[in-house]
Amino acid sequence: MGGPSAPGSCGTAAAGGRTGVSFTSPSSAQSCSSAVCRTTAPPRDRPEPTCSDDRPQAAQAAPMAIPPAYVDLGKPARDIFNKGYGFGLVKLDVKTKSASGVEFTTSGSSNTDTGKVNGSLETKYKWAEYGLTFTEKWNTDNTLGTEIAIEDQLAKGLKVTFDTTFSPNTGKKSGKIKSAYKRECINLGCDVDFDFAGPAVHGSAVFGYEGWLAGYQMTFDTAKSKLTRNNFSVGYKTGDFQLHTNVNDGSEFGGSIYQKVSESLETAINLAWTAGSNSTRFGFAAKYKLDPTASLSAKVNNSSLIGVGYTQTLRPGVKLTLSALIDGKSINAGGHKLGLGLELEA
């Protein structure tokens, strides 16, 4: 009320039409720290101080990024080696989307060595309101596939997928339940293949902390009651650099390095060694953007196989890819492969 404030408490006083807050203690009326606020009537040209944390959002602790799934560890380096090439194939990919939101993907390829033609058709519809995705697949081997996925509905970060395939010619059926859970610093996966002999359980886990990544992948065959796959991986990831190493079944050792040298140039190195073998397999690949619509890719390995690829966006939605594989050990003997790819998207 109108009496003096009790010692060690905050009181209010009016000054110049403004309200101030003061703190008094039995010893002295000292200015309080950020934990205990003390303000007097501030000048009219200054904003009134507050006790809340008004630091910019960037200065506050940011949540850890979600690490990639185990199968995606080292993916940037693999993409430099694999994307932009199509040796020995003439390929056509068409992607369209209807007004109702149904996505159609049609793919066809012809092998220049064997003459075999393969094709596939995929339709996908996303019901975003309920986190559902319906996918239907068909290929020239006459195999039908149906996939239903639900994401972020049962729990935040959880995705559950039901996948079935059926071959009318042979009557063979298969089913799989896949689950993935990802949050800050962790990415987990568990798949179950249903088989008459006994289901197989596939599991994986990736942990990330301040750029470091550690992963484990396993497959347990319930029919044989033993592990049929036992893989470990360790890596480090920053914005323009990634290092990945792995050990598969204790006998295969591999590693890769990816580096984005500049906005136009990306490079990758791949190493592999198998226990009991005296030879180490390695390769080097690079991708260079000539301009926003064109890029050039090249790679070479220790077997003297040289790959070159050129990708050109002819117009929005139309992409052309030319590639060639040259055997450096027998340039005059022939056996080199060419590839042609065309992607259409509307």
Short mmCIF file of N, CA and C in Angstrom, two decimals, residues 64-209:
data_model
loop_
_atom_site.label_atom_id
_atom_site.label_comp_id
_atom_site.label_asym_id
_atom_site.label_seq_id
_atom_site.Cartn_x
_atom_site.Cartn_y
_atom_site.Cartn_z
N MET A 64 19.88 -29.97 -32.51
CA MET A 64 20.77 -30.75 -33.34
C MET A 64 20.04 -31.22 -34.59
N ALA A 65 20.77 -31.33 -35.70
CA ALA A 65 20.17 -31.77 -36.95
C ALA A 65 19.89 -33.27 -36.89
N ILE A 66 18.92 -33.71 -37.71
CA ILE A 66 18.59 -35.12 -37.79
C ILE A 66 19.62 -35.82 -38.66
N PRO A 67 20.28 -36.86 -38.18
CA PRO A 67 21.28 -37.56 -39.01
C PRO A 67 20.60 -38.34 -40.12
N PRO A 68 21.32 -38.67 -41.18
CA PRO A 68 20.72 -39.44 -42.28
C PRO A 68 20.49 -40.89 -41.87
N ALA A 69 19.67 -41.59 -42.65
CA ALA A 69 19.50 -43.03 -42.44
C ALA A 69 20.79 -43.75 -42.80
N TYR A 70 20.91 -45.01 -42.33
CA TYR A 70 22.16 -45.73 -42.55
C TYR A 70 22.46 -45.87 -44.05
N VAL A 71 21.45 -46.15 -44.85
CA VAL A 71 21.68 -46.35 -46.28
C VAL A 71 22.11 -45.06 -46.97
N ASP A 72 21.90 -43.91 -46.33
CA ASP A 72 22.26 -42.63 -46.92
C ASP A 72 23.61 -42.11 -46.43
N LEU A 73 24.29 -42.85 -45.56
CA LEU A 73 25.62 -42.43 -45.13
C LEU A 73 26.58 -42.52 -46.31
N GLY A 74 27.31 -41.47 -46.57
CA GLY A 74 28.22 -41.43 -47.71
C GLY A 74 27.52 -41.21 -49.04
N LYS A 75 26.25 -40.85 -49.02
CA LYS A 75 25.48 -40.68 -50.26
C LYS A 75 26.01 -39.56 -51.16
N PRO A 76 26.43 -38.40 -50.64
CA PRO A 76 26.94 -37.37 -51.54
C PRO A 76 28.10 -37.85 -52.41
N ALA A 77 29.00 -38.65 -51.83
CA ALA A 77 30.12 -39.17 -52.63
C ALA A 77 29.62 -40.17 -53.66
N ARG A 78 28.68 -41.04 -53.28
CA ARG A 78 28.15 -42.02 -54.24
C ARG A 78 27.43 -41.33 -55.39
N ASP A 79 26.74 -40.23 -55.10
CA ASP A 79 26.03 -39.51 -56.15
C ASP A 79 26.99 -38.95 -57.19
N ILE A 80 28.15 -38.49 -56.74
CA ILE A 80 29.15 -37.97 -57.70
C ILE A 80 29.64 -39.09 -58.61
N PHE A 81 29.73 -40.32 -58.07
CA PHE A 81 30.19 -41.45 -58.87
C PHE A 81 29.10 -42.02 -59.78
N ASN A 82 27.84 -41.93 -59.36
CA ASN A 82 26.79 -42.67 -60.07
C ASN A 82 25.86 -41.79 -60.91
N LYS A 83 25.56 -40.58 -60.45
CA LYS A 83 24.59 -39.75 -61.17
C LYS A 83 25.25 -39.07 -62.38
N GLY A 84 24.48 -38.93 -63.44
CA GLY A 84 25.00 -38.31 -64.65
C GLY A 84 25.62 -39.29 -65.62
N TYR A 85 25.44 -40.61 -65.35
CA TYR A 85 25.98 -41.64 -66.24
C TYR A 85 24.88 -42.65 -66.56
N GLY A 86 25.00 -43.31 -67.71
CA GLY A 86 24.09 -44.38 -68.09
C GLY A 86 24.73 -45.25 -69.14
N PHE A 87 25.87 -45.85 -68.78
CA PHE A 87 26.67 -46.59 -69.75
C PHE A 87 25.89 -47.80 -70.30
N GLY A 88 25.91 -47.94 -71.61
CA GLY A 88 25.29 -49.09 -72.25
C GLY A 88 23.77 -49.07 -72.25
N LEU A 89 23.17 -47.92 -72.00
CA LEU A 89 21.71 -47.83 -71.93
C LEU A 89 21.20 -46.66 -72.76
N VAL A 90 20.03 -46.87 -73.33
CA VAL A 90 19.25 -45.78 -73.90
C VAL A 90 18.00 -45.69 -73.03
N LYS A 91 17.85 -44.59 -72.34
CA LYS A 91 16.84 -44.51 -71.27
C LYS A 91 15.95 -43.29 -71.43
N LEU A 92 14.68 -43.48 -71.07
CA LEU A 92 13.71 -42.40 -71.11
C LEU A 92 12.92 -42.41 -69.81
N ASP A 93 12.85 -41.27 -69.15
CA ASP A 93 12.09 -41.10 -67.91
C ASP A 93 11.10 -39.96 -68.11
N VAL A 94 9.84 -40.21 -67.74
CA VAL A 94 8.79 -39.21 -67.88
C VAL A 94 8.08 -39.08 -66.54
N LYS A 95 7.98 -37.83 -66.04
CA LYS A 95 7.28 -37.57 -64.78
C LYS A 95 6.21 -36.53 -65.03
N THR A 96 4.99 -36.85 -64.62
CA THR A 96 3.87 -35.92 -64.77
C THR A 96 3.04 -35.92 -63.50
N LYS A 97 2.20 -34.89 -63.37
CA LYS A 97 1.34 -34.76 -62.20
C LYS A 97 -0.01 -34.23 -62.65
N SER A 98 -1.06 -34.92 -62.22
CA SER A 98 -2.41 -34.52 -62.62
C SER A 98 -2.91 -33.38 -61.75
N ALA A 99 -4.05 -32.81 -62.17
CA ALA A 99 -4.63 -31.71 -61.42
C ALA A 99 -5.10 -32.15 -60.03
N SER A 100 -5.42 -33.44 -59.89
CA SER A 100 -5.88 -33.95 -58.59
C SER A 100 -4.73 -34.30 -57.66
N GLY A 101 -3.48 -34.16 -58.12
CA GLY A 101 -2.32 -34.41 -57.27
C GLY A 101 -1.70 -35.78 -57.43
N VAL A 102 -2.18 -36.59 -58.37
CA VAL A 102 -1.60 -37.92 -58.60
C VAL A 102 -0.34 -37.77 -59.45
N GLU A 103 0.75 -38.37 -58.98
CA GLU A 103 2.04 -38.30 -59.67
C GLU A 103 2.27 -39.59 -60.46
N PHE A 104 2.68 -39.45 -61.72
CA PHE A 104 2.95 -40.58 -62.59
C PHE A 104 4.43 -40.55 -62.98
N THR A 105 5.09 -41.69 -62.85
CA THR A 105 6.48 -41.83 -63.25
C THR A 105 6.61 -43.03 -64.17
N THR A 106 7.04 -42.78 -65.38
CA THR A 106 7.21 -43.85 -66.37
C THR A 106 8.68 -43.91 -66.76
N SER A 107 9.22 -45.11 -66.80
CA SER A 107 10.63 -45.27 -67.12
C SER A 107 10.80 -46.44 -68.08
N GLY A 108 11.66 -46.25 -69.08
CA GLY A 108 11.96 -47.31 -70.03
C GLY A 108 13.42 -47.26 -70.43
N SER A 109 14.03 -48.42 -70.60
CA SER A 109 15.45 -48.46 -70.96
C SER A 109 15.72 -49.65 -71.86
N SER A 110 16.70 -49.51 -72.72
CA SER A 110 17.12 -50.58 -73.62
C SER A 110 18.61 -50.79 -73.45
N ASN A 111 19.01 -52.03 -73.23
CA ASN A 111 20.42 -52.37 -73.06
C ASN A 111 21.05 -52.54 -74.44
N THR A 112 22.06 -51.75 -74.73
CA THR A 112 22.68 -51.77 -76.05
C THR A 112 23.46 -53.05 -76.30
N ASP A 113 23.85 -53.76 -75.25
CA ASP A 113 24.61 -55.02 -75.43
C ASP A 113 23.68 -56.20 -75.68
N THR A 114 22.63 -56.33 -74.88
CA THR A 114 21.74 -57.48 -74.98
C THR A 114 20.46 -57.19 -75.77
N GLY A 115 20.11 -55.90 -75.91
CA GLY A 115 18.88 -55.55 -76.58
C GLY A 115 17.65 -55.69 -75.71
N LYS A 116 17.79 -56.08 -74.47
CA LYS A 116 16.64 -56.25 -73.58
C LYS A 116 16.05 -54.90 -73.21
N VAL A 117 14.73 -54.85 -73.21
CA VAL A 117 14.01 -53.63 -72.90
C VAL A 117 13.29 -53.80 -71.57
N ASN A 118 13.46 -52.86 -70.68
CA ASN A 118 12.79 -52.86 -69.39
C ASN A 118 11.96 -51.59 -69.25
N GLY A 119 10.84 -51.73 -68.56
CA GLY A 119 9.99 -50.58 -68.35
C GLY A 119 9.29 -50.67 -67.00
N SER A 120 8.85 -49.54 -66.50
CA SER A 120 8.14 -49.52 -65.22
C SER A 120 7.18 -48.33 -65.21
N LEU A 121 6.13 -48.49 -64.41
CA LEU A 121 5.14 -47.44 -64.23
C LEU A 121 4.83 -47.32 -62.74
N GLU A 122 4.82 -46.09 -62.25
CA GLU A 122 4.55 -45.85 -60.83
C GLU A 122 3.57 -44.69 -60.69
N THR A 123 2.57 -44.89 -59.87
CA THR A 123 1.63 -43.82 -59.53
C THR A 123 1.68 -43.58 -58.04
N LYS A 124 1.61 -42.32 -57.67
CA LYS A 124 1.72 -41.97 -56.25
C LYS A 124 0.72 -40.86 -55.93
N TYR A 125 0.03 -41.05 -54.81
CA TYR A 125 -0.93 -40.05 -54.36
C TYR A 125 -0.68 -39.76 -52.89
N LYS A 126 -0.54 -38.49 -52.54
CA LYS A 126 -0.28 -38.09 -51.16
C LYS A 126 -1.52 -37.44 -50.57
N TRP A 127 -1.96 -37.94 -49.43
CA TRP A 127 -3.05 -37.37 -48.67
C TRP A 127 -2.42 -36.66 -47.50
N ALA A 128 -1.96 -35.43 -47.75
CA ALA A 128 -1.15 -34.71 -46.78
C ALA A 128 -1.87 -34.46 -45.47
N GLU A 129 -3.18 -34.31 -45.52
CA GLU A 129 -3.94 -34.00 -44.31
C GLU A 129 -3.80 -35.10 -43.26
N TYR A 130 -3.66 -36.35 -43.72
CA TYR A 130 -3.54 -37.47 -42.80
C TYR A 130 -2.15 -38.12 -42.86
N GLY A 131 -1.21 -37.50 -43.56
CA GLY A 131 0.15 -38.03 -43.64
C GLY A 131 0.25 -39.34 -44.40
N LEU A 132 -0.67 -39.61 -45.30
CA LEU A 132 -0.71 -40.87 -46.03
C LEU A 132 -0.15 -40.72 -47.44
N THR A 133 0.54 -41.77 -47.90
CA THR A 133 1.03 -41.82 -49.27
C THR A 133 0.72 -43.19 -49.85
N PHE A 134 0.03 -43.22 -50.98
CA PHE A 134 -0.33 -44.47 -51.66
C PHE A 134 0.49 -44.58 -52.94
N THR A 135 1.14 -45.72 -53.13
CA THR A 135 1.99 -45.93 -54.30
C THR A 135 1.66 -47.28 -54.94
N GLU A 136 1.47 -47.25 -56.26
CA GLU A 136 1.25 -48.47 -57.05
C GLU A 136 2.38 -48.58 -58.08
N LYS A 137 2.92 -49.82 -58.23
CA LYS A 137 4.04 -50.02 -59.15
C LYS A 137 3.77 -51.22 -60.06
N TRP A 138 4.31 -51.12 -61.27
CA TRP A 138 4.27 -52.22 -62.23
C TRP A 138 5.52 -52.16 -63.10
N ASN A 139 6.05 -53.34 -63.47
CA ASN A 139 7.20 -53.37 -64.37
C ASN A 139 7.01 -54.43 -65.43
N THR A 140 7.93 -54.48 -66.38
CA THR A 140 7.79 -55.39 -67.51
C THR A 140 8.03 -56.84 -67.13
N ASP A 141 8.51 -57.12 -65.94
CA ASP A 141 8.58 -58.49 -65.43
C ASP A 141 7.23 -58.94 -64.90
N ASN A 142 6.23 -58.08 -65.08
CA ASN A 142 4.85 -58.34 -64.66
C ASN A 142 4.76 -58.55 -63.14
N THR A 143 5.40 -57.67 -62.43
CA THR A 143 5.33 -57.66 -60.97
C THR A 143 4.58 -56.43 -60.52
N LEU A 144 3.57 -56.64 -59.69
CA LEU A 144 2.74 -55.56 -59.18
C LEU A 144 3.14 -55.27 -57.73
N GLY A 145 3.20 -53.99 -57.39
CA GLY A 145 3.56 -53.60 -56.03
C GLY A 145 2.62 -52.53 -55.50
N THR A 146 2.33 -52.64 -54.22
CA THR A 146 1.49 -51.66 -53.54
C THR A 146 2.18 -51.23 -52.25
N GLU A 147 2.20 -49.94 -52.04
CA GLU A 147 2.88 -49.40 -50.85
C GLU A 147 1.99 -48.34 -50.21
N ILE A 148 1.78 -48.47 -48.90
CA ILE A 148 1.02 -47.50 -48.13
C ILE A 148 1.91 -47.01 -46.99
N ALA A 149 2.11 -45.71 -46.90
CA ALA A 149 2.97 -45.13 -45.88
C ALA A 149 2.19 -44.08 -45.09
N ILE A 150 2.42 -44.07 -43.79
CA ILE A 150 1.84 -43.07 -42.92
C ILE A 150 2.96 -42.44 -42.10
N GLU A 151 3.01 -41.11 -42.08
CA GLU A 151 4.14 -40.41 -41.46
C GLU A 151 3.64 -39.32 -40.52
N ASP A 152 4.30 -39.22 -39.36
CA ASP A 152 4.05 -38.18 -38.36
C ASP A 152 2.62 -38.19 -37.82
N GLN A 153 1.96 -39.34 -37.87
CA GLN A 153 0.61 -39.42 -37.33
C GLN A 153 0.57 -40.23 -36.04
N LEU A 154 1.20 -41.39 -36.04
CA LEU A 154 1.25 -42.20 -34.83
C LEU A 154 2.14 -41.54 -33.78
N ALA A 155 3.22 -40.92 -34.22
CA ALA A 155 4.14 -40.20 -33.34
C ALA A 155 4.97 -39.27 -34.20
N LYS A 156 5.41 -38.17 -33.63
CA LYS A 156 6.23 -37.22 -34.37
C LYS A 156 7.55 -37.85 -34.76
N GLY A 157 7.86 -37.83 -36.04
CA GLY A 157 9.11 -38.40 -36.53
C GLY A 157 9.02 -39.86 -36.89
N LEU A 158 7.86 -40.50 -36.73
CA LEU A 158 7.69 -41.93 -37.02
C LEU A 158 7.01 -42.12 -38.36
N LYS A 159 7.58 -42.99 -39.18
CA LYS A 159 7.01 -43.35 -40.48
C LYS A 159 6.88 -44.86 -40.56
N VAL A 160 5.67 -45.33 -40.88
CA VAL A 160 5.40 -46.76 -41.00
C VAL A 160 4.92 -47.03 -42.42
N THR A 161 5.50 -48.06 -43.06
CA THR A 161 5.19 -48.37 -44.45
C THR A 161 4.83 -49.85 -44.58
N PHE A 162 3.75 -50.12 -45.32
CA PHE A 162 3.34 -51.48 -45.65
C PHE A 162 3.58 -51.68 -47.14
N ASP A 163 4.41 -52.66 -47.47
CA ASP A 163 4.85 -52.87 -48.85
C ASP A 163 4.56 -54.31 -49.25
N THR A 164 3.83 -54.50 -50.35
CA THR A 164 3.53 -55.85 -50.84
C THR A 164 3.81 -55.92 -52.33
N THR A 165 4.20 -57.10 -52.80
CA THR A 165 4.42 -57.35 -54.23
C THR A 165 3.75 -58.67 -54.60
N PHE A 166 3.33 -58.75 -55.87
CA PHE A 166 2.65 -59.95 -56.36
C PHE A 166 2.98 -60.14 -57.83
N SER A 167 3.35 -61.37 -58.18
CA SER A 167 3.65 -61.71 -59.57
C SER A 167 2.58 -62.66 -60.09
N PRO A 168 1.70 -62.19 -60.98
CA PRO A 168 0.62 -63.06 -61.48
C PRO A 168 1.14 -64.28 -62.23
N ASN A 169 2.29 -64.18 -62.88
CA ASN A 169 2.79 -65.30 -63.67
C ASN A 169 3.22 -66.47 -62.80
N THR A 170 3.90 -66.17 -61.72
CA THR A 170 4.43 -67.23 -60.85
C THR A 170 3.60 -67.42 -59.59
N GLY A 171 2.76 -66.44 -59.28
CA GLY A 171 1.99 -66.53 -58.05
C GLY A 171 2.78 -66.17 -56.81
N LYS A 172 3.99 -65.70 -56.99
CA LYS A 172 4.83 -65.36 -55.84
C LYS A 172 4.35 -64.08 -55.17
N LYS A 173 4.29 -64.11 -53.85
CA LYS A 173 3.86 -62.95 -53.07
C LYS A 173 4.92 -62.64 -52.02
N SER A 174 5.00 -61.38 -51.67
CA SER A 174 5.93 -60.97 -50.62
C SER A 174 5.35 -59.76 -49.90
N GLY A 175 5.73 -59.62 -48.66
CA GLY A 175 5.26 -58.51 -47.86
C GLY A 175 6.34 -58.00 -46.94
N LYS A 176 6.26 -56.73 -46.65
CA LYS A 176 7.28 -56.11 -45.79
C LYS A 176 6.64 -54.97 -45.00
N ILE A 177 7.00 -54.89 -43.74
CA ILE A 177 6.62 -53.76 -42.91
C ILE A 177 7.89 -52.99 -42.57
N LYS A 178 7.90 -51.71 -42.92
CA LYS A 178 9.08 -50.87 -42.69
C LYS A 178 8.71 -49.74 -41.73
N SER A 179 9.60 -49.46 -40.82
CA SER A 179 9.38 -48.37 -39.88
C SER A 179 10.66 -47.56 -39.75
N ALA A 180 10.50 -46.26 -39.57
CA ALA A 180 11.64 -45.36 -39.41
C ALA A 180 11.27 -44.29 -38.40
N TYR A 181 12.18 -44.01 -37.51
CA TYR A 181 11.95 -42.99 -36.49
C TYR A 181 13.17 -42.07 -36.47
N LYS A 182 12.94 -40.78 -36.64
CA LYS A 182 14.05 -39.83 -36.68
C LYS A 182 13.72 -38.61 -35.84
N ARG A 183 14.67 -38.24 -35.04
CA ARG A 183 14.61 -37.04 -34.22
C ARG A 183 16.00 -36.44 -34.18
N GLU A 184 16.16 -35.34 -33.43
CA GLU A 184 17.47 -34.73 -33.30
C GLU A 184 18.47 -35.76 -32.77
N CYS A 185 19.59 -35.89 -33.48
CA CYS A 185 20.73 -36.72 -33.09
C CYS A 185 20.51 -38.21 -33.31
N ILE A 186 19.36 -38.67 -33.79
CA ILE A 186 19.14 -40.11 -33.92
C ILE A 186 18.24 -40.40 -35.11
N ASN A 187 18.53 -41.54 -35.78
CA ASN A 187 17.72 -42.01 -36.90
C ASN A 187 17.69 -43.54 -36.82
N LEU A 188 16.52 -44.10 -36.56
CA LEU A 188 16.36 -45.54 -36.37
C LEU A 188 15.52 -46.12 -37.48
N GLY A 189 15.77 -47.39 -37.81
CA GLY A 189 14.99 -48.08 -38.83
C GLY A 189 14.84 -49.55 -38.49
N CYS A 190 13.68 -50.10 -38.78
CA CYS A 190 13.43 -51.52 -38.56
C CYS A 190 12.46 -52.01 -39.62
N ASP A 191 12.88 -53.01 -40.40
CA ASP A 191 12.06 -53.61 -41.45
C ASP A 191 11.91 -55.10 -41.18
N VAL A 192 10.74 -55.63 -41.50
CA VAL A 192 10.49 -57.05 -41.34
C VAL A 192 10.00 -57.61 -42.67
N ASP A 193 10.78 -58.55 -43.24
CA ASP A 193 10.39 -59.26 -44.46
C ASP A 193 9.64 -60.53 -44.08
N PHE A 194 8.43 -60.68 -44.61
CA PHE A 194 7.66 -61.88 -44.29
C PHE A 194 7.92 -62.95 -45.34
N ASP A 195 8.30 -64.13 -44.86
CA ASP A 195 8.60 -65.25 -45.73
C ASP A 195 8.03 -66.52 -45.09
N PHE A 196 7.66 -67.50 -45.93
CA PHE A 196 7.09 -68.72 -45.38
C PHE A 196 8.10 -69.47 -44.51
N ALA A 197 9.37 -69.39 -44.87
CA ALA A 197 10.38 -70.07 -44.06
C ALA A 197 10.62 -69.37 -42.73
N GLY A 198 10.33 -68.10 -42.67
CA GLY A 198 10.56 -67.33 -41.45
C GLY A 198 10.92 -65.91 -41.81
N PRO A 199 10.39 -64.94 -41.09
CA PRO A 199 10.69 -63.53 -41.42
C PRO A 199 12.14 -63.16 -41.14
N ALA A 200 12.60 -62.18 -41.89
CA ALA A 200 13.94 -61.62 -41.68
C ALA A 200 13.77 -60.20 -41.14
N VAL A 201 14.54 -59.89 -40.13
CA VAL A 201 14.45 -58.59 -39.47
C VAL A 201 15.67 -57.77 -39.83
N HIS A 202 15.44 -56.58 -40.39
CA HIS A 202 16.53 -55.67 -40.74
C HIS A 202 16.46 -54.47 -39.80
N GLY A 203 17.55 -54.15 -39.16
CA GLY A 203 17.58 -53.03 -38.24
C GLY A 203 18.77 -52.12 -38.50
N SER A 204 18.61 -50.84 -38.20
CA SER A 204 19.70 -49.89 -38.37
C SER A 204 19.52 -48.74 -37.39
N ALA A 205 20.63 -48.13 -37.04
CA ALA A 205 20.62 -46.98 -36.13
C ALA A 205 21.79 -46.07 -36.48
N VAL A 206 21.52 -44.77 -36.50
CA VAL A 206 22.56 -43.77 -36.76
C VAL A 206 22.45 -42.70 -35.68
N PHE A 207 23.58 -42.40 -35.06
CA PHE A 207 23.63 -41.36 -34.04
C PHE A 207 24.54 -40.24 -34.53
N GLY A 208 24.14 -39.00 -34.29
CA GLY A 208 24.93 -37.86 -34.72
C GLY A 208 25.11 -36.86 -33.60
N TYR A 209 26.32 -36.29 -33.54
CA TYR A 209 26.60 -35.28 -32.52
C TYR A 209 27.69 -34.35 -33.04
#
